[in-house]
Amino acid sequence: MRVSTNSLYLNNLSNMMAKQNALNKTQEQLSSMRRVNSPSDDPVAASQILDQTQADSRIQQFNQNAKSAESALALTEVSLQSAGDLLQRVREMAVKAGNTALTNDDRKMLNSELEGLYKQLLGTANTLDGNGKALFGGSISQTKPFSELVQFGTAVAAGSSVVQYNGDANRQEMLISSSRQVPVTENGDYAFGRITEGNGVFKLGAGSTLSNVQVDLGSVTNLSAFEAQTTPPLALPSGSLSQPGAKIEVVFGSEDDGVAGTALEFNQYYDVVLFDGVSYTSLVTGKSGATQAAASDLYTATAEQVASGNPALGPFAKSYPKFQTGTDITLNFPTNPAPYDINYGAKFSVASEKPTAGGVLTLEPSKSRSIFDTLNDLSRVLQSDVATPATSTDFANRLGNVIANIDNAQTRLLTVEARIGANRREADTLVEVGDNFSLQYKAILSRLQDVDVASAATELSLAKVALEASQSSFAKIQGMTLFNYI
């Protein structure tokens, strides 16, 4: 068989190029430490490598987000702890202010310290993160969440506030996994603003004729009963009244037997009256009317009995509960005739030997109040002139309400702090889970693309030998010609 010189050269050149390419590929694998450097090296493995790389990249981004979220939440948690410490100091001051040994000047000195704590608390509520974004502005992070409307210690109208919330009710969220977003900012209005006053369901207040009566905060013993029995006309599931002006009133009456020439003292028996803004209904007897019953009506006395004081006519029919100082007034009255045996699920007590004749206490649904308004209320209390028994009782009632509202504010801060702590733990957990996933992805990538150094080194040696042999063979064949024999 005859082989042309041109074919001989082309065949040997092609053979050497193939061996050179094999050598280059092995050298590239060893230098990059990767078995697959281009899709053509292994199309199936290259596709799997792309999928695993993208999955690992997503995990890395989620982990970075989770770490950023954890950092923001940690700063928020520290801010709330600082606010809690400030409130604890405020509460200690409020308790100290109740010491009867303090003078008006002593309380004014406490008020000076209180103003400093108020400013610190306001600054805490306006805390910014490292990027200058507000932590307590909701989704509005570029605006200071709280701004003052009036000077601290100034009287404000009912329904008004000393501060204004400039944020919103939303919270900025960060994606920390394919299916989970965690909030990284807080609704400051919830944390510092909309805090229910009193016992959280209703509040007590003495009327102008009961300035000598000191009352506690009351409590709800059966919330479902309280809500069910006062709807309608008093609806409290959401903490609001079904009609403007609705309230419950406790009217104090007399225990006198109507002795002629003796004044009735309306201070021993009481009726609990529901006023829906239009009419009055006794929660004891079920009787209703357009006007509230007079205190003397708490007895079923006749005009003849009162006028004559004749014992033969008998004492007044004591059909209402009797008041005793410090004893709970419970909204749970078994009465006759039926169907007025009703459990209203609430109670409170009055610390007074003789409430003012015909005096009235009111029970109204608790309203929302900000922490800053509570501190302002305390400032107003500390500025009060406590000179008479009446002002002293009023001072004690107002101070008791403030302390209760401080307790409610502390509870709210702890609630928000607990929620943030849970989010921090979740972010930390997802970072750990993400790291584990990333390790798995990297292990799979290593199996798919990393080169076996020992095997590649052996292949490199063989490729070198093959290339050198091909070159040597071609050189010898190239020197063979008939001209050498002519």
GROMACS .gro file of C-alpha atoms in nm:
model
  486
    1MET     CA    1   0.000   0.000   0.000
    2ARG     CA    2   0.138   0.333  -0.100
    3VAL     CA    3   0.112   0.629   0.136
    4SER     CA    4   0.172   0.974   0.003
    5THR     CA    5   0.409   1.203   0.187
    6ASN     CA    6   0.126   1.452   0.245
    7SER     CA    7  -0.098   1.191   0.407
    8LEU     CA    8   0.189   1.071   0.621
    9TYR     CA    9   0.253   1.418   0.754
   10LEU     CA   10  -0.117   1.491   0.815
   11ASN     CA   11  -0.179   1.164   1.000
   12ASN     CA   12   0.121   1.207   1.226
   13LEU     CA   13   0.035   1.572   1.292
   14SER     CA   14  -0.321   1.480   1.386
   15ASN     CA   15  -0.195   1.208   1.616
   16MET     CA   16   0.048   1.440   1.792
   17MET     CA   17  -0.218   1.713   1.829
   18ALA     CA   18  -0.459   1.468   1.993
   19LYS     CA   19  -0.194   1.359   2.239
   20GLN     CA   20  -0.097   1.721   2.302
   21ASN     CA   21  -0.463   1.807   2.375
   22ALA     CA   22  -0.489   1.515   2.616
   23LEU     CA   23  -0.174   1.635   2.789
   24ASN     CA   24  -0.304   1.995   2.806
   25LYS     CA   25  -0.640   1.880   2.948
   26THR     CA   26  -0.471   1.681   3.222
   27GLN     CA   27  -0.240   1.972   3.302
   28GLU     CA   28  -0.543   2.207   3.323
   29GLN     CA   29  -0.722   1.968   3.559
   30LEU     CA   30  -0.420   1.954   3.787
   31SER     CA   31  -0.366   2.330   3.783
   32SER     CA   32  -0.735   2.410   3.852
   33MET     CA   33  -0.786   2.102   4.070
   34ARG     CA   34  -1.114   2.048   3.884
   35ARG     CA   35  -1.215   1.756   3.671
   36VAL     CA   36  -1.476   1.957   3.478
   37ASN     CA   37  -1.352   2.292   3.351
   38SER     CA   38  -1.598   2.330   3.063
   39PRO     CA   39  -1.934   2.171   2.972
   40SER     CA   40  -1.763   1.968   2.701
   41ASP     CA   41  -1.554   1.787   2.962
   42ASP     CA   42  -1.868   1.619   3.106
   43PRO     CA   43  -2.206   1.766   2.993
   44VAL     CA   44  -2.411   1.577   3.255
   45ALA     CA   45  -2.181   1.668   3.541
   46ALA     CA   46  -2.161   2.029   3.417
   47SER     CA   47  -2.541   2.060   3.439
   48GLN     CA   48  -2.545   1.917   3.791
   49ILE     CA   49  -2.259   2.146   3.894
   50LEU     CA   50  -2.457   2.449   3.775
   51ASP     CA   51  -2.764   2.344   3.977
   52GLN     CA   52  -2.564   2.281   4.293
   53THR     CA   53  -2.373   2.609   4.257
   54GLN     CA   54  -2.694   2.810   4.222
   55ALA     CA   55  -2.851   2.634   4.520
   56ASP     CA   56  -2.546   2.706   4.733
   57SER     CA   57  -2.548   3.070   4.621
   58ARG     CA   58  -2.910   3.106   4.732
   59ILE     CA   59  -2.831   2.953   5.069
   60GLN     CA   60  -2.537   3.189   5.112
   61GLN     CA   61  -2.762   3.490   5.037
   62PHE     CA   62  -3.027   3.369   5.281
   63ASN     CA   63  -2.759   3.324   5.546
   64GLN     CA   64  -2.633   3.676   5.488
   65ASN     CA   65  -2.988   3.808   5.519
   66ALA     CA   66  -3.043   3.608   5.838
   67LYS     CA   67  -2.723   3.746   5.991
   68SER     CA   68  -2.827   4.102   5.901
   69ALA     CA   69  -3.173   4.040   6.047
   70GLU     CA   70  -3.024   3.896   6.365
   71SER     CA   71  -2.803   4.204   6.402
   72ALA     CA   72  -3.100   4.442   6.362
   73LEU     CA   73  -3.313   4.237   6.601
   74ALA     CA   74  -3.033   4.232   6.859
   75LEU     CA   75  -3.016   4.613   6.850
   76THR     CA   76  -3.395   4.633   6.886
   77GLU     CA   77  -3.387   4.392   7.179
   78VAL     CA   78  -3.119   4.597   7.355
   79SER     CA   79  -3.325   4.913   7.299
   80LEU     CA   80  -3.633   4.751   7.452
   81GLN     CA   81  -3.431   4.630   7.750
   82SER     CA   82  -3.306   4.985   7.798
   83ALA     CA   83  -3.664   5.115   7.782
   84GLY     CA   84  -3.767   4.853   8.037
   85ASP     CA   85  -3.490   4.962   8.274
   86LEU     CA   86  -3.602   5.324   8.241
   87LEU     CA   87  -3.962   5.229   8.315
   88GLN     CA   88  -3.854   5.032   8.620
   89ARG     CA   89  -3.682   5.342   8.754
   90VAL     CA   90  -3.996   5.546   8.680
   91ARG     CA   91  -4.206   5.294   8.870
   92GLU     CA   92  -3.973   5.313   9.170
   93MET     CA   93  -4.013   5.691   9.165
   94ALA     CA   94  -4.392   5.661   9.148
   95VAL     CA   95  -4.399   5.425   9.446
   96LYS     CA   96  -4.169   5.658   9.637
   97ALA     CA   97  -4.396   5.952   9.555
   98GLY     CA   98  -4.676   5.775   9.743
   99ASN     CA   99  -4.483   5.807  10.068
  100THR     CA  100  -4.691   6.037  10.288
  101ALA     CA  101  -4.373   6.168  10.450
  102LEU     CA  102  -4.275   6.346  10.128
  103THR     CA  103  -4.353   6.713  10.087
  104ASN     CA  104  -4.475   6.887   9.774
  105ASP     CA  105  -4.118   7.009   9.716
  106ASP     CA  106  -3.985   6.654   9.745
  107ARG     CA  107  -4.226   6.539   9.475
  108LYS     CA  108  -4.126   6.827   9.250
  109MET     CA  109  -3.764   6.714   9.280
  110LEU     CA  110  -3.873   6.369   9.168
  111ASN     CA  111  -4.047   6.533   8.875
  112SER     CA  112  -3.719   6.690   8.762
  113GLU     CA  113  -3.558   6.346   8.746
  114LEU     CA  114  -3.868   6.211   8.573
  115GLU     CA  115  -3.829   6.462   8.290
  116GLY     CA  116  -3.477   6.332   8.222
  117LEU     CA  117  -3.604   5.973   8.213
  118TYR     CA  118  -3.883   6.080   7.977
  119LYS     CA  119  -3.631   6.228   7.733
  120GLN     CA  120  -3.415   5.915   7.751
  121LEU     CA  121  -3.718   5.698   7.681
  122LEU     CA  122  -3.817   5.914   7.385
  123GLY     CA  123  -3.463   5.886   7.250
  124THR     CA  124  -3.477   5.508   7.288
  125ALA     CA  125  -3.803   5.494   7.093
  126ASN     CA  126  -3.632   5.693   6.816
  127THR     CA  127  -3.325   5.464   6.799
  128LEU     CA  128  -3.162   5.424   6.454
  129ASP     CA  129  -2.961   5.128   6.329
  130GLY     CA  130  -2.616   5.146   6.172
  131ASN     CA  131  -2.769   5.247   5.838
  132GLY     CA  132  -2.965   5.536   5.988
  133LYS     CA  133  -3.300   5.356   5.974
  134ALA     CA  134  -3.553   5.381   6.257
  135LEU     CA  135  -3.607   5.059   6.451
  136PHE     CA  136  -3.956   5.151   6.575
  137GLY     CA  137  -4.106   5.327   6.273
  138GLY     CA  138  -4.270   5.024   6.117
  139SER     CA  139  -4.206   5.025   5.743
  140ILE     CA  140  -4.126   5.399   5.750
  141SER     CA  141  -3.761   5.393   5.845
  142GLN     CA  142  -3.638   5.731   5.721
  143THR     CA  143  -3.854   5.941   5.958
  144LYS     CA  144  -3.816   5.983   6.333
  145PRO     CA  145  -4.095   5.764   6.476
  146PHE     CA  146  -4.199   5.989   6.766
  147SER     CA  147  -4.211   6.367   6.787
  148GLU     CA  148  -4.319   6.581   7.082
  149LEU     CA  149  -4.639   6.782   7.051
  150VAL     CA  150  -4.633   6.962   7.386
  151GLN     CA  151  -4.378   7.028   7.656
  152PHE     CA  152  -4.339   6.753   7.912
  153GLY     CA  153  -4.555   6.803   8.221
  154THR     CA  154  -4.817   7.006   8.035
  155ALA     CA  155  -5.186   6.924   8.071
  156VAL     CA  156  -5.335   6.777   7.754
  157ALA     CA  157  -5.697   6.750   7.648
  158ALA     CA  158  -5.881   6.420   7.681
  159GLY     CA  159  -5.806   6.200   7.383
  160SER     CA  160  -5.489   6.396   7.298
  161SER     CA  161  -5.128   6.288   7.342
  162VAL     CA  162  -4.797   6.448   7.428
  163VAL     CA  163  -4.631   6.277   7.131
  164GLN     CA  164  -4.717   6.192   6.773
  165TYR     CA  165  -4.633   5.863   6.605
  166ASN     CA  166  -4.498   5.921   6.254
  167GLY     CA  167  -4.450   5.558   6.154
  168ASP     CA  168  -4.706   5.299   6.048
  169ALA     CA  169  -4.844   4.970   6.176
  170ASN     CA  170  -4.637   4.757   5.937
  171ARG     CA  171  -4.296   4.601   5.991
  172GLN     CA  172  -4.013   4.570   5.742
  173GLU     CA  173  -3.932   4.208   5.671
  174MET     CA  174  -3.624   4.032   5.538
  175LEU     CA  175  -3.625   3.704   5.345
  176ILE     CA  176  -3.413   3.458   5.544
  177SER     CA  177  -3.522   3.137   5.370
  178SER     CA  178  -3.716   3.035   5.063
  179SER     CA  179  -4.038   3.035   5.267
  180ARG     CA  180  -3.975   3.262   5.568
  181GLN     CA  181  -3.958   3.637   5.615
  182VAL     CA  182  -3.866   3.777   5.955
  183PRO     CA  183  -3.954   4.133   6.070
  184VAL     CA  184  -3.649   4.352   6.127
  185THR     CA  185  -3.832   4.667   6.244
  186GLU     CA  186  -4.109   4.713   6.501
  187ASN     CA  187  -4.438   4.898   6.506
  188GLY     CA  188  -4.351   5.167   6.761
  189ASP     CA  189  -4.716   5.253   6.812
  190TYR     CA  190  -4.774   4.901   6.942
  191ALA     CA  191  -4.455   4.888   7.150
  192PHE     CA  192  -4.483   5.235   7.306
  193GLY     CA  193  -4.821   5.375   7.209
  194ARG     CA  194  -5.140   5.168   7.216
  195ILE     CA  195  -5.117   5.028   7.568
  196THR     CA  196  -5.445   4.958   7.745
  197GLU     CA  197  -5.483   5.142   8.074
  198GLY     CA  198  -5.626   5.019   8.403
  199ASN     CA  199  -5.678   4.646   8.443
  200GLY     CA  200  -5.693   4.607   8.067
  201VAL     CA  201  -6.072   4.570   8.047
  202PHE     CA  202  -6.228   4.853   8.247
  203LYS     CA  203  -6.110   5.146   8.455
  204LEU     CA  204  -6.249   5.308   8.767
  205GLY     CA  205  -6.283   5.675   8.838
  206ALA     CA  206  -6.432   5.870   9.128
  207GLY     CA  207  -6.689   6.138   9.046
  208SER     CA  208  -6.653   6.495   9.169
  209THR     CA  209  -6.862   6.408   9.475
  210LEU     CA  210  -6.637   6.116   9.562
  211SER     CA  211  -6.301   6.285   9.603
  212ASN     CA  212  -6.276   6.122   9.946
  213VAL     CA  213  -6.297   5.769   9.805
  214GLN     CA  214  -5.988   5.568   9.721
  215VAL     CA  215  -6.052   5.278   9.483
  216ASP     CA  216  -5.836   4.996   9.354
  217LEU     CA  217  -5.799   4.907   8.987
  218GLY     CA  218  -6.059   4.634   8.990
  219SER     CA  219  -6.026   4.304   8.812
  220VAL     CA  220  -6.217   4.085   8.572
  221THR     CA  221  -6.282   3.744   8.726
  222ASN     CA  222  -6.465   3.604   8.424
  223LEU     CA  223  -6.394   3.787   8.100
  224SER     CA  224  -6.639   3.587   7.890
  225ALA     CA  225  -6.916   3.653   8.142
  226PHE     CA  226  -6.830   4.022   8.160
  227GLU     CA  227  -6.835   4.057   7.783
  228ALA     CA  228  -7.144   3.842   7.736
  229GLN     CA  229  -7.357   4.004   8.006
  230THR     CA  230  -7.271   4.358   7.901
  231THR     CA  231  -7.354   4.316   7.532
  232PRO     CA  232  -7.569   4.502   7.455
  233PRO     CA  233  -7.553   4.783   7.544
  234LEU     CA  234  -7.198   4.769   7.684
  235ALA     CA  235  -6.973   4.582   7.440
  236LEU     CA  236  -6.615   4.514   7.550
  237PRO     CA  237  -6.464   4.240   7.330
  238SER     CA  238  -6.254   4.499   7.149
  239GLY     CA  239  -6.228   4.739   7.443
  240SER     CA  240  -6.477   4.990   7.304
  241LEU     CA  241  -6.832   5.090   7.387
  242SER     CA  242  -7.120   5.013   7.158
  243GLN     CA  243  -7.268   5.358   7.221
  244PRO     CA  244  -7.101   5.689   7.311
  245GLY     CA  245  -7.124   5.767   7.681
  246ALA     CA  246  -7.195   5.411   7.791
  247LYS     CA  247  -7.062   5.316   8.132
  248ILE     CA  248  -7.135   5.128   8.453
  249GLU     CA  249  -7.199   5.335   8.767
  250VAL     CA  250  -7.194   5.232   9.131
  251VAL     CA  251  -7.443   5.448   9.326
  252PHE     CA  252  -7.411   5.459   9.705
  253GLY     CA  253  -7.723   5.469   9.925
  254SER     CA  254  -7.819   5.471  10.295
  255GLU     CA  255  -7.865   5.218  10.572
  256ASP     CA  256  -8.090   5.446  10.780
  257ASP     CA  257  -8.429   5.317  10.883
  258GLY     CA  258  -8.593   5.652  10.817
  259VAL     CA  259  -8.620   5.787  11.171
  260ALA     CA  260  -8.815   6.112  11.170
  261GLY     CA  261  -8.593   6.417  11.202
  262THR     CA  262  -8.278   6.221  11.119
  263ALA     CA  263  -8.098   6.288  10.792
  264LEU     CA  264  -8.046   5.994  10.563
  265GLU     CA  265  -7.680   5.907  10.506
  266PHE     CA  266  -7.651   5.770  10.155
  267ASN     CA  267  -7.330   5.576  10.201
  268GLN     CA  268  -7.386   5.218  10.311
  269TYR     CA  269  -7.581   5.032  10.043
  270TYR     CA  270  -7.516   5.048   9.672
  271ASP     CA  271  -7.667   4.974   9.336
  272VAL     CA  272  -7.475   4.897   9.018
  273VAL     CA  273  -7.627   5.076   8.722
  274LEU     CA  274  -7.560   5.033   8.352
  275PHE     CA  275  -7.594   5.353   8.150
  276ASP     CA  276  -7.592   5.302   7.773
  277GLY     CA  277  -7.596   5.671   7.690
  278VAL     CA  278  -7.976   5.686   7.690
  279SER     CA  279  -8.126   5.494   7.981
  280TYR     CA  280  -8.022   5.346   8.316
  281THR     CA  281  -8.059   4.979   8.408
  282SER     CA  282  -7.991   4.833   8.753
  283LEU     CA  283  -7.767   4.530   8.733
  284VAL     CA  284  -7.903   4.428   9.074
  285THR     CA  285  -8.277   4.437   9.013
  286GLY     CA  286  -8.302   4.472   8.639
  287LYS     CA  287  -8.516   4.785   8.670
  288SER     CA  288  -8.460   5.048   8.402
  289GLY     CA  289  -8.558   5.408   8.346
  290ALA     CA  290  -8.477   5.725   8.162
  291THR     CA  291  -8.315   5.880   8.471
  292GLN     CA  292  -8.086   5.742   8.734
  293ALA     CA  293  -8.254   5.648   9.060
  294ALA     CA  294  -8.189   5.871   9.358
  295ALA     CA  295  -7.972   5.733   9.633
  296SER     CA  296  -8.271   5.717   9.868
  297ASP     CA  297  -8.444   5.487   9.619
  298LEU     CA  298  -8.202   5.212   9.713
  299TYR     CA  299  -8.455   5.135   9.984
  300THR     CA  300  -8.816   5.043   9.925
  301ALA     CA  301  -8.925   5.303  10.179
  302THR     CA  302  -9.251   5.493  10.166
  303ALA     CA  303  -9.292   5.860  10.239
  304GLU     CA  304  -9.493   5.768  10.551
  305GLN     CA  305  -9.210   5.556  10.688
  306VAL     CA  306  -8.954   5.830  10.643
  307ALA     CA  307  -9.181   6.098  10.786
  308SER     CA  308  -9.296   5.917  11.098
  309GLY     CA  309  -9.003   5.696  11.171
  310ASN     CA  310  -9.257   5.456  11.316
  311PRO     CA  311  -9.082   5.126  11.392
  312ALA     CA  312  -9.413   4.952  11.352
  313LEU     CA  313  -9.401   5.035  10.988
  314GLY     CA  314  -9.075   4.843  10.971
  315PRO     CA  315  -8.730   4.938  10.845
  316PHE     CA  316  -8.652   4.992  10.484
  317ALA     CA  317  -8.639   4.671  10.282
  318LYS     CA  318  -8.267   4.616  10.235
  319SER     CA  319  -8.274   4.465   9.888
  320TYR     CA  320  -7.930   4.591   9.779
  321PRO     CA  321  -7.576   4.479   9.871
  322LYS     CA  322  -7.418   4.643  10.173
  323PHE     CA  323  -7.090   4.829  10.136
  324GLN     CA  324  -6.795   4.758  10.364
  325THR     CA  325  -6.465   4.937  10.327
  326GLY     CA  326  -6.196   4.726  10.162
  327THR     CA  327  -6.443   4.453  10.068
  328ASP     CA  328  -6.479   4.363   9.702
  329ILE     CA  329  -6.777   4.506   9.522
  330THR     CA  330  -6.848   4.213   9.295
  331LEU     CA  331  -7.061   4.242   8.986
  332ASN     CA  332  -7.230   3.913   9.063
  333PHE     CA  333  -7.567   3.964   9.231
  334PRO     CA  334  -7.815   3.682   9.308
  335THR     CA  335  -8.144   3.869   9.335
  336ASN     CA  336  -8.511   3.796   9.354
  337PRO     CA  337  -8.718   3.766   9.161
  338ALA     CA  338  -8.552   3.586   8.869
  339PRO     CA  339  -8.422   3.633   8.601
  340TYR     CA  340  -8.178   3.882   8.755
  341ASP     CA  341  -7.932   3.626   8.889
  342ILE     CA  342  -7.642   3.738   8.670
  343ASN     CA  343  -7.265   3.696   8.689
  344TYR     CA  344  -7.096   4.004   8.546
  345GLY     CA  345  -6.749   3.863   8.606
  346ALA     CA  346  -6.585   4.173   8.755
  347LYS     CA  347  -6.504   4.324   9.095
  348PHE     CA  348  -6.325   4.611   9.269
  349SER     CA  349  -6.294   4.751   9.620
  350VAL     CA  350  -6.332   5.092   9.783
  351ALA     CA  351  -6.114   5.209  10.071
  352SER     CA  352  -6.343   5.454  10.248
  353GLU     CA  353  -6.555   5.441  10.560
  354LYS     CA  354  -6.825   5.669  10.423
  355PRO     CA  355  -6.849   5.743  10.053
  356THR     CA  356  -7.018   6.075   9.989
  357ALA     CA  357  -7.396   6.058  10.009
  358GLY     CA  358  -7.534   5.984   9.666
  359GLY     CA  359  -7.184   5.956   9.528
  360VAL     CA  360  -7.114   5.771   9.205
  361LEU     CA  361  -6.820   5.562   9.086
  362THR     CA  362  -6.789   5.486   8.717
  363LEU     CA  363  -6.658   5.180   8.536
  364GLU     CA  364  -6.559   5.253   8.179
  365PRO     CA  365  -6.382   5.038   7.921
  366SER     CA  366  -6.006   5.081   7.930
  367LYS     CA  367  -5.863   5.299   7.657
  368SER     CA  368  -5.523   5.299   7.494
  369ARG     CA  369  -5.250   5.527   7.623
  370SER     CA  370  -4.888   5.572   7.526
  371ILE     CA  371  -4.594   5.524   7.760
  372PHE     CA  372  -4.511   5.890   7.714
  373ASP     CA  373  -4.861   5.998   7.818
  374THR     CA  374  -4.831   5.781   8.128
  375LEU     CA  375  -4.505   5.954   8.223
  376ASN     CA  376  -4.670   6.289   8.156
  377ASP     CA  377  -4.960   6.184   8.382
  378LEU     CA  378  -4.709   6.102   8.654
  379SER     CA  379  -4.552   6.443   8.609
  380ARG     CA  380  -4.892   6.606   8.653
  381VAL     CA  381  -4.948   6.401   8.969
  382LEU     CA  382  -4.608   6.497   9.111
  383GLN     CA  383  -4.688   6.863   9.047
  384SER     CA  384  -5.012   6.837   9.248
  385ASP     CA  385  -5.049   7.023   9.575
  386VAL     CA  386  -5.145   6.763   9.836
  387ALA     CA  387  -5.281   6.971  10.123
  388THR     CA  388  -5.622   6.833  10.222
  389PRO     CA  389  -5.767   6.484  10.275
  390ALA     CA  390  -5.967   6.521   9.955
  391THR     CA  391  -5.662   6.616   9.748
  392SER     CA  392  -5.464   6.341   9.921
  393THR     CA  393  -5.722   6.081   9.819
  394ASP     CA  394  -5.734   6.216   9.465
  395PHE     CA  395  -5.353   6.205   9.457
  396ALA     CA  396  -5.354   5.841   9.571
  397ASN     CA  397  -5.613   5.742   9.309
  398ARG     CA  398  -5.427   5.916   9.027
  399LEU     CA  399  -5.092   5.775   9.140
  400GLY     CA  400  -5.240   5.424   9.159
  401ASN     CA  401  -5.370   5.457   8.804
  402VAL     CA  402  -5.028   5.574   8.682
  403ILE     CA  403  -4.847   5.283   8.850
  404ALA     CA  404  -5.093   5.040   8.693
  405ASN     CA  405  -5.033   5.195   8.351
  406ILE     CA  406  -4.656   5.170   8.403
  407ASP     CA  407  -4.701   4.801   8.483
  408ASN     CA  408  -4.904   4.759   8.164
  409ALA     CA  409  -4.631   4.936   7.966
  410GLN     CA  410  -4.364   4.708   8.114
  411THR     CA  411  -4.572   4.406   8.022
  412ARG     CA  412  -4.607   4.535   7.666
  413LEU     CA  413  -4.232   4.588   7.631
  414LEU     CA  414  -4.169   4.236   7.759
  415THR     CA  415  -4.422   4.103   7.507
  416VAL     CA  416  -4.248   4.277   7.218
  417GLU     CA  417  -3.907   4.175   7.351
  418ALA     CA  418  -4.017   3.811   7.369
  419ARG     CA  419  -4.140   3.828   7.009
  420ILE     CA  420  -3.809   3.974   6.896
  421GLY     CA  421  -3.620   3.710   7.092
  422ALA     CA  422  -3.816   3.439   6.913
  423ASN     CA  423  -3.731   3.597   6.577
  424ARG     CA  424  -3.364   3.614   6.673
  425ARG     CA  425  -3.361   3.246   6.764
  426GLU     CA  426  -3.529   3.163   6.436
  427ALA     CA  427  -3.271   3.364   6.241
  428ASP     CA  428  -2.986   3.195   6.429
  429THR     CA  429  -3.137   2.853   6.366
  430LEU     CA  430  -3.178   2.921   5.995
  431VAL     CA  431  -2.816   3.036   5.972
  432GLU     CA  432  -2.707   2.706   6.126
  433VAL     CA  433  -2.937   2.508   5.897
  434GLY     CA  434  -2.814   2.708   5.598
  435ASP     CA  435  -2.452   2.637   5.688
  436ASN     CA  436  -2.529   2.265   5.701
  437PHE     CA  437  -2.701   2.279   5.362
  438SER     CA  438  -2.407   2.473   5.220
  439LEU     CA  439  -2.168   2.203   5.341
  440GLN     CA  440  -2.380   1.939   5.171
  441TYR     CA  441  -2.388   2.135   4.845
  442LYS     CA  442  -2.012   2.183   4.857
  443ALA     CA  443  -1.961   1.811   4.919
  444ILE     CA  444  -2.173   1.728   4.615
  445LEU     CA  445  -1.984   1.986   4.408
  446SER     CA  446  -1.656   1.835   4.520
  447ARG     CA  447  -1.761   1.490   4.403
  448LEU     CA  448  -1.879   1.630   4.069
  449GLN     CA  449  -1.594   1.861   3.975
  450ASP     CA  450  -1.287   1.805   4.191
  451VAL     CA  451  -1.003   1.615   4.026
  452ASP     CA  452  -0.848   1.294   4.158
  453VAL     CA  453  -0.490   1.416   4.190
  454ALA     CA  454  -0.326   1.071   4.190
  455SER     CA  455  -0.522   0.957   3.886
  456ALA     CA  456  -0.462   1.285   3.703
  457ALA     CA  457  -0.088   1.273   3.777
  458THR     CA  458  -0.070   0.921   3.634
  459GLU     CA  459  -0.262   1.030   3.326
  460LEU     CA  460  -0.028   1.327   3.287
  461SER     CA  461   0.277   1.097   3.287
  462LEU     CA  462   0.116   0.864   3.034
  463ALA     CA  463   0.017   1.157   2.814
  464LYS     CA  464   0.372   1.287   2.817
  465VAL     CA  465   0.513   0.945   2.725
  466ALA     CA  466   0.257   0.902   2.448
  467LEU     CA  467   0.329   1.246   2.306
  468GLU     CA  468   0.704   1.193   2.318
  469ALA     CA  469   0.669   0.852   2.152
  470SER     CA  470   0.453   0.998   1.879
  471GLN     CA  471   0.701   1.276   1.818
  472SER     CA  472   0.996   1.032   1.810
  473SER     CA  473   0.813   0.795   1.576
  474PHE     CA  474   0.720   1.076   1.342
  475ALA     CA  475   1.078   1.202   1.337
  476LYS     CA  476   1.205   0.858   1.236
  477ILE     CA  477   0.940   0.806   0.972
  478GLN     CA  478   1.002   1.155   0.843
  479GLY     CA  479   1.370   1.062   0.778
  480MET     CA  480   1.282   0.757   0.567
  481THR     CA  481   1.309   0.836   0.188
  482LEU     CA  482   1.411   0.651  -0.133
  483PHE     CA  483   1.656   0.925  -0.205
  484ASN     CA  484   1.881   0.776   0.061
  485TYR     CA  485   1.923   0.464  -0.157
  486ILE     CA  486   1.986   0.626  -0.494
   0.00000   0.00000   0.00000
